[in-house]
PDB file of C-alpha atoms in Angstrom:
ATOM      1  CA  MET A1214       7.041   2.572 -22.277  1.00  0.00           C
ATOM      2  CA  ARG A1215       4.549  -0.154 -21.395  1.00  0.00           C
ATOM      3  CA  GLY A1216       4.473  -2.493 -18.075  1.00  0.00           C
ATOM      4  CA  ARG A1217       2.431  -5.470 -16.950  1.00  0.00           C
ATOM      5  CA  VAL A1218      -0.395  -5.779 -14.449  1.00  0.00           C
ATOM      6  CA  LEU A1219       0.747  -7.746 -11.750  1.00  0.00           C
ATOM      7  CA  SER A1220      -1.422 -10.751 -10.486  1.00  0.00           C
ATOM      8  CA  PRO A1221      -2.173 -11.336  -6.751  1.00  0.00           C
ATOM      9  CA  GLY A1222       0.210 -13.896  -6.548  1.00  0.00           C
ATOM     10  CA  GLU A1223       2.780 -11.969  -8.373  1.00  0.00           C
ATOM     11  CA  LEU A1224       2.572  -8.910  -5.786  1.00  0.00           C
ATOM     12  CA  GLU A1225       2.141 -10.990  -3.045  1.00  0.00           C
ATOM     13  CA  GLY A1226       5.305 -13.039  -4.026  1.00  0.00           C
ATOM     14  CA  TYR A1227       7.345  -9.959  -4.276  1.00  0.00           C
ATOM     15  CA  VAL A1228       6.313  -8.165  -0.812  1.00  0.00           C
ATOM     16  CA  ARG A1229       6.860 -11.079   0.901  1.00  0.00           C
ATOM     17  CA  GLU A1230      10.542 -11.497  -0.864  1.00  0.00           C
ATOM     18  CA  GLN A1231      11.024  -7.468  -0.114  1.00  0.00           C
ATOM     19  CA  ILE A1232       9.511  -6.948   3.119  1.00  0.00           C
ATOM     20  CA  PRO A1233       9.980  -9.868   5.473  1.00  0.00           C
ATOM     21  CA  LEU A1234       7.782  -8.435   7.883  1.00  0.00           C
ATOM     22  CA  SER A1235       5.041  -8.959   5.667  1.00  0.00           C
ATOM     23  CA  VAL A1236       5.431 -13.031   5.963  1.00  0.00           C
ATOM     24  CA  ALA A1237       5.366 -12.589   9.972  1.00  0.00           C
ATOM     25  CA  ILE A1238       1.741 -10.770   9.931  1.00  0.00           C
ATOM     26  CA  GLY A1239       0.619 -13.335   7.112  1.00  0.00           C
ATOM     27  CA  VAL A1240      -0.187 -10.679   4.643  1.00  0.00           C
ATOM     28  CA  ARG A1241      -2.419 -12.517   1.522  1.00  0.00           C
ATOM     29  CA  VAL A1242      -2.922 -10.233  -1.862  1.00  0.00           C
ATOM     30  CA  LEU A1243      -6.701 -10.606  -2.262  1.00  0.00           C
ATOM     31  CA  GLN A1244      -6.449  -8.278  -5.382  1.00  0.00           C
ATOM     32  CA  ALA A1245      -3.675  -6.490  -7.031  1.00  0.00           C
ATOM     33  CA  GLY A1246      -3.641  -3.666  -9.830  1.00  0.00           C
ATOM     34  CA  PRO A1247      -2.742  -0.085 -10.990  1.00  0.00           C
ATOM     35  CA  GLU A1248      -6.600   0.882  -9.808  1.00  0.00           C
ATOM     36  CA  ARG A1249      -6.895  -1.002  -6.494  1.00  0.00           C
ATOM     37  CA  VAL A1250      -4.703  -3.268  -4.134  1.00  0.00           C
ATOM     38  CA  ARG A1251      -6.530  -5.088  -1.160  1.00  0.00           C
ATOM     39  CA  ILE A1252      -4.183  -6.977   1.484  1.00  0.00           C
ATOM     40  CA  GLU A1253      -5.496  -9.141   4.343  1.00  0.00           C
ATOM     41  CA  ALA A1254      -3.906 -10.310   7.363  1.00  0.00           C
ATOM     42  CA  PRO A1255      -5.376 -12.917   9.726  1.00  0.00           C
ATOM     43  CA  LEU A1256      -5.884 -11.753  13.566  1.00  0.00           C
ATOM     44  CA  ALA A1257      -3.885 -14.737  15.001  1.00  0.00           C
ATOM     45  CA  PRO A1258      -0.373 -13.595  14.368  1.00  0.00           C
ATOM     46  CA  ASN A1259      -1.635  -9.710  15.050  1.00  0.00           C
ATOM     47  CA  LEU A1260      -3.294  -9.869  18.083  1.00  0.00           C
ATOM     48  CA  ASN A1261      -2.204  -7.499  21.277  1.00  0.00           C
ATOM     49  CA  HIS A1262      -3.303  -7.990  25.067  1.00  0.00           C
ATOM     50  CA  ARG A1263      -6.947  -7.211  24.621  1.00  0.00           C
ATOM     51  CA  ALA A1264      -7.316  -9.832  21.936  1.00  0.00           C
ATOM     52  CA  THR A1265      -7.731  -7.588  19.216  1.00  0.00           C
ATOM     53  CA  ALA A1266      -5.356  -6.342  16.340  1.00  0.00           C
ATOM     54  CA  PHE A1267      -2.024  -5.083  17.559  1.00  0.00           C
ATOM     55  CA  GLY A1268      -2.043  -1.167  16.197  1.00  0.00           C
ATOM     56  CA  GLY A1269       1.176  -1.756  15.044  1.00  0.00           C
ATOM     57  CA  SER A1270       0.352  -4.276  12.711  1.00  0.00           C
ATOM     58  CA  VAL A1271      -2.996  -2.259  11.268  1.00  0.00           C
ATOM     59  CA  ALA A1272      -0.348   0.362  10.793  1.00  0.00           C
ATOM     60  CA  THR A1273       2.030  -1.965   9.052  1.00  0.00           C
ATOM     61  CA  LEU A1274      -0.648  -3.132   6.566  1.00  0.00           C
ATOM     62  CA  ALA A1275      -1.708  -0.163   5.767  1.00  0.00           C
ATOM     63  CA  ILE A1276       1.166   1.235   4.779  1.00  0.00           C
ATOM     64  CA  LEU A1277       2.246  -2.090   3.154  1.00  0.00           C
ATOM     65  CA  THR A1278      -1.037  -1.852   0.938  1.00  0.00           C
ATOM     66  CA  GLY A1279      -0.384   1.913   0.073  1.00  0.00           C
ATOM     67  CA  TRP A1280       3.412   1.266  -0.955  1.00  0.00           C
ATOM     68  CA  ALA A1281       1.716  -1.917  -3.152  1.00  0.00           C
ATOM     69  CA  LEU A1282      -0.479   0.115  -4.873  1.00  0.00           C
ATOM     70  CA  VAL A1283       2.430   2.636  -5.974  1.00  0.00           C
ATOM     71  CA  HIS A1284       4.579  -0.292  -7.125  1.00  0.00           C
ATOM     72  CA  ALA A1285       2.162  -1.947  -8.974  1.00  0.00           C
ATOM     73  CA  ARG A1286       1.204   0.864 -10.915  1.00  0.00           C
ATOM     74  CA  LEU A1287       4.652   1.820 -11.730  1.00  0.00           C
ATOM     75  CA  VAL A1288       5.408  -1.473 -12.958  1.00  0.00           C
ATOM     76  CA  ALA A1289       2.025  -1.308 -15.000  1.00  0.00           C
ATOM     77  CA  GLU A1290       2.999   1.719 -16.793  1.00  0.00           C
ATOM     78  CA  GLY A1291       6.914   0.733 -17.263  1.00  0.00           C
ATOM     79  CA  ARG A1292       8.241   3.041 -14.733  1.00  0.00           C
ATOM     80  CA  PRO A1293      11.078   1.560 -12.728  1.00  0.00           C
ATOM     81  CA  ALA A1294      11.335   3.294  -9.481  1.00  0.00           C
ATOM     82  CA  ARG A1295      12.081   2.318  -5.673  1.00  0.00           C
ATOM     83  CA  THR A1296       9.635   3.272  -3.814  1.00  0.00           C
ATOM     84  CA  GLY A1297       9.173   3.509  -0.051  1.00  0.00           C
ATOM     85  CA  ILE A1298       7.034   5.271   2.757  1.00  0.00           C
ATOM     86  CA  ALA A1299       8.158   8.987   3.428  1.00  0.00           C
ATOM     87  CA  GLU A1300       5.858   9.717   6.132  1.00  0.00           C
ATOM     88  CA  SER A1301       1.857   8.350   7.511  1.00  0.00           C
ATOM     89  CA  SER A1302      -0.744   9.591  10.270  1.00  0.00           C
ATOM     90  CA  VAL A1303      -3.115   6.291  11.509  1.00  0.00           C
ATOM     91  CA  ARG A1304      -6.491   6.977  12.753  1.00  0.00           C
ATOM     92  CA  TYR A1305      -8.165   3.906  14.709  1.00  0.00           C
ATOM     93  CA  ASP A1306     -11.755   4.274  14.663  1.00  0.00           C
ATOM     94  CA  ALA A1307     -12.576   0.589  16.350  1.00  0.00           C
ATOM     95  CA  PRO A1308     -11.016  -2.529  17.448  1.00  0.00           C
ATOM     96  CA  ILE A1309     -10.495  -5.116  14.879  1.00  0.00           C
ATOM     97  CA  GLU A1310     -11.692  -8.414  16.263  1.00  0.00           C
ATOM     98  CA  ALA A1311     -10.801 -10.850  13.155  1.00  0.00           C
ATOM     99  CA  ALA A1312      -9.162 -10.860   9.862  1.00  0.00           C
ATOM    100  CA  PHE A1313      -8.702  -7.511   8.626  1.00  0.00           C
ATOM    101  CA  SER A1314      -8.079  -6.166   5.234  1.00  0.00           C
ATOM    102  CA  ALA A1315      -6.546  -2.780   3.997  1.00  0.00           C
ATOM    103  CA  ILE A1316      -7.757  -1.246   0.553  1.00  0.00           C
ATOM    104  CA  CYS A1317      -6.057   1.201  -1.395  1.00  0.00           C
ATOM    105  CA  GLU A1318      -7.651   3.080  -4.632  1.00  0.00           C
ATOM    106  CA  ALA A1319      -5.672   4.818  -6.984  1.00  0.00           C
ATOM    107  CA  PRO A1320      -5.271   8.544  -6.451  1.00  0.00           C
ATOM    108  CA  SER A1321      -6.938  11.086  -8.757  1.00  0.00           C
ATOM    109  CA  PRO A1322      -5.806  11.055 -12.276  1.00  0.00           C
ATOM    110  CA  ASP A1323      -4.815  14.519 -11.863  1.00  0.00           C
ATOM    111  CA  ALA A1324      -2.346  13.544  -8.890  1.00  0.00           C
ATOM    112  CA  TRP A1325      -1.030  10.369 -10.612  1.00  0.00           C
ATOM    113  CA  ALA A1326      -0.219  12.551 -13.774  1.00  0.00           C
ATOM    114  CA  ARG A1327       1.959  15.153 -11.261  1.00  0.00           C
ATOM    115  CA  PHE A1328       3.629  12.378  -9.731  1.00  0.00           C
ATOM    116  CA  THR A1329       4.634  10.986 -13.066  1.00  0.00           C
ATOM    117  CA  ARG A1330       5.482  13.898 -14.563  1.00  0.00           C
ATOM    118  CA  THR A1331       7.599  14.993 -11.555  1.00  0.00           C
ATOM    119  CA  LEU A1332       9.439  11.336 -11.555  1.00  0.00           C
ATOM    120  CA  GLU A1333      10.244  11.904 -15.286  1.00  0.00           C
ATOM    121  CA  ARG A1334      11.811  15.193 -14.866  1.00  0.00           C
ATOM    122  CA  ARG A1335      13.429  15.174 -11.668  1.00  0.00           C
ATOM    123  CA  GLY A1336      14.008  11.301 -11.172  1.00  0.00           C
ATOM    124  CA  ARG A1337      12.088  11.653  -7.653  1.00  0.00           C
ATOM    125  CA  ALA A1338       8.520  12.228  -6.450  1.00  0.00           C
ATOM    126  CA  ARG A1339       6.131  12.405  -3.907  1.00  0.00           C
ATOM    127  CA  LEU A1340       2.650  11.083  -3.557  1.00  0.00           C
ATOM    128  CA  ARG A1341      -0.079  11.064  -1.137  1.00  0.00           C
ATOM    129  CA  VAL A1342      -2.544   8.238  -0.993  1.00  0.00           C
ATOM    130  CA  SER A1343      -5.121   7.126   1.452  1.00  0.00           C
ATOM    131  CA  VAL A1344      -5.733   3.433   3.026  1.00  0.00           C
ATOM    132  CA  ARG A1345      -8.853   2.441   4.707  1.00  0.00           C
ATOM    133  CA  VAL A1346      -8.508  -0.853   6.981  1.00  0.00           C
ATOM    134  CA  GLU A1347     -11.403  -2.783   7.532  1.00  0.00           C
ATOM    135  CA  CYS A1348     -12.812  -5.645   9.148  1.00  0.00           C
ATOM    136  CA  ARG A1349     -15.949  -7.513   8.902  1.00  0.00           C
ATOM    137  CA  GLY A1350     -16.846  -5.189   6.132  1.00  0.00           C
ATOM    138  CA  ARG A1351     -16.679  -2.058   8.466  1.00  0.00           C
ATOM    139  CA  GLU A1352     -14.102   0.815   8.576  1.00  0.00           C
ATOM    140  CA  ALA A1353     -11.583   0.297  11.403  1.00  0.00           C
ATOM    141  CA  ALA A1354      -8.928   2.503  10.720  1.00  0.00           C
ATOM    142  CA  ARG A1355      -7.660   4.860   8.066  1.00  0.00           C
ATOM    143  CA  MET A1356      -3.968   5.757   6.914  1.00  0.00           C
ATOM    144  CA  GLU A1357      -2.877   8.623   4.881  1.00  0.00           C
ATOM    145  CA  GLY A1358       0.584   8.372   3.374  1.00  0.00           C
ATOM    146  CA  ALA A1359       3.199  10.033   1.221  1.00  0.00           C
ATOM    147  CA  TYR A1360       5.201   7.996  -0.750  1.00  0.00           C
ATOM    148  CA  VAL A1361       8.404   8.839  -2.616  1.00  0.00           C
ATOM    149  CA  ALA A1362       9.505   6.869  -5.807  1.00  0.00           C
ATOM    150  CA  ILE A1363      13.314   7.347  -7.234  1.00  0.00           C
ATOM    151  CA  THR A1364      14.385   5.991 -10.650  1.00  0.00           C
ATOM    152  CA  PRO A1365      17.341   4.418 -10.955  1.00  0.00           C
ATOM    153  CA  ARG A1366      20.315   6.007 -12.233  1.00  0.00           C
ATOM    154  CA  SER A1367      21.630   5.229 -15.591  1.00  0.00           C
TER     155      SER A1367
END
């Protein structure tokens, strides 16, 4: 079954509709596709008491970006599934003092193949992805997460 590649605007609309918090933090999808997703957030609605990005906003953007990549890739392959985060861990390396973006690259072809085979056989699968958060071209944080996909029941 073949799906279709979502445009950045389509993915942004879907994210804003499905995840209302994305509207509050001001997300903007800059790049969408089955190989790479990049989502940006402005600093202003995400400030903490130190005039840097609030850690919860950084984690939210990273988790959302990983979720968006898994969703976009499943759509591109025509595989209907509900997706969600199962676990995550964020490492903060530097304060974020301006707009920031999260980038998620597709997992290895072998990891994706295992994921989709399991999804087909069991109707449920788990996939680990890594998301880096950048500010002014430098990595400021990294999120490692496990996402679950569940196929709809017939």
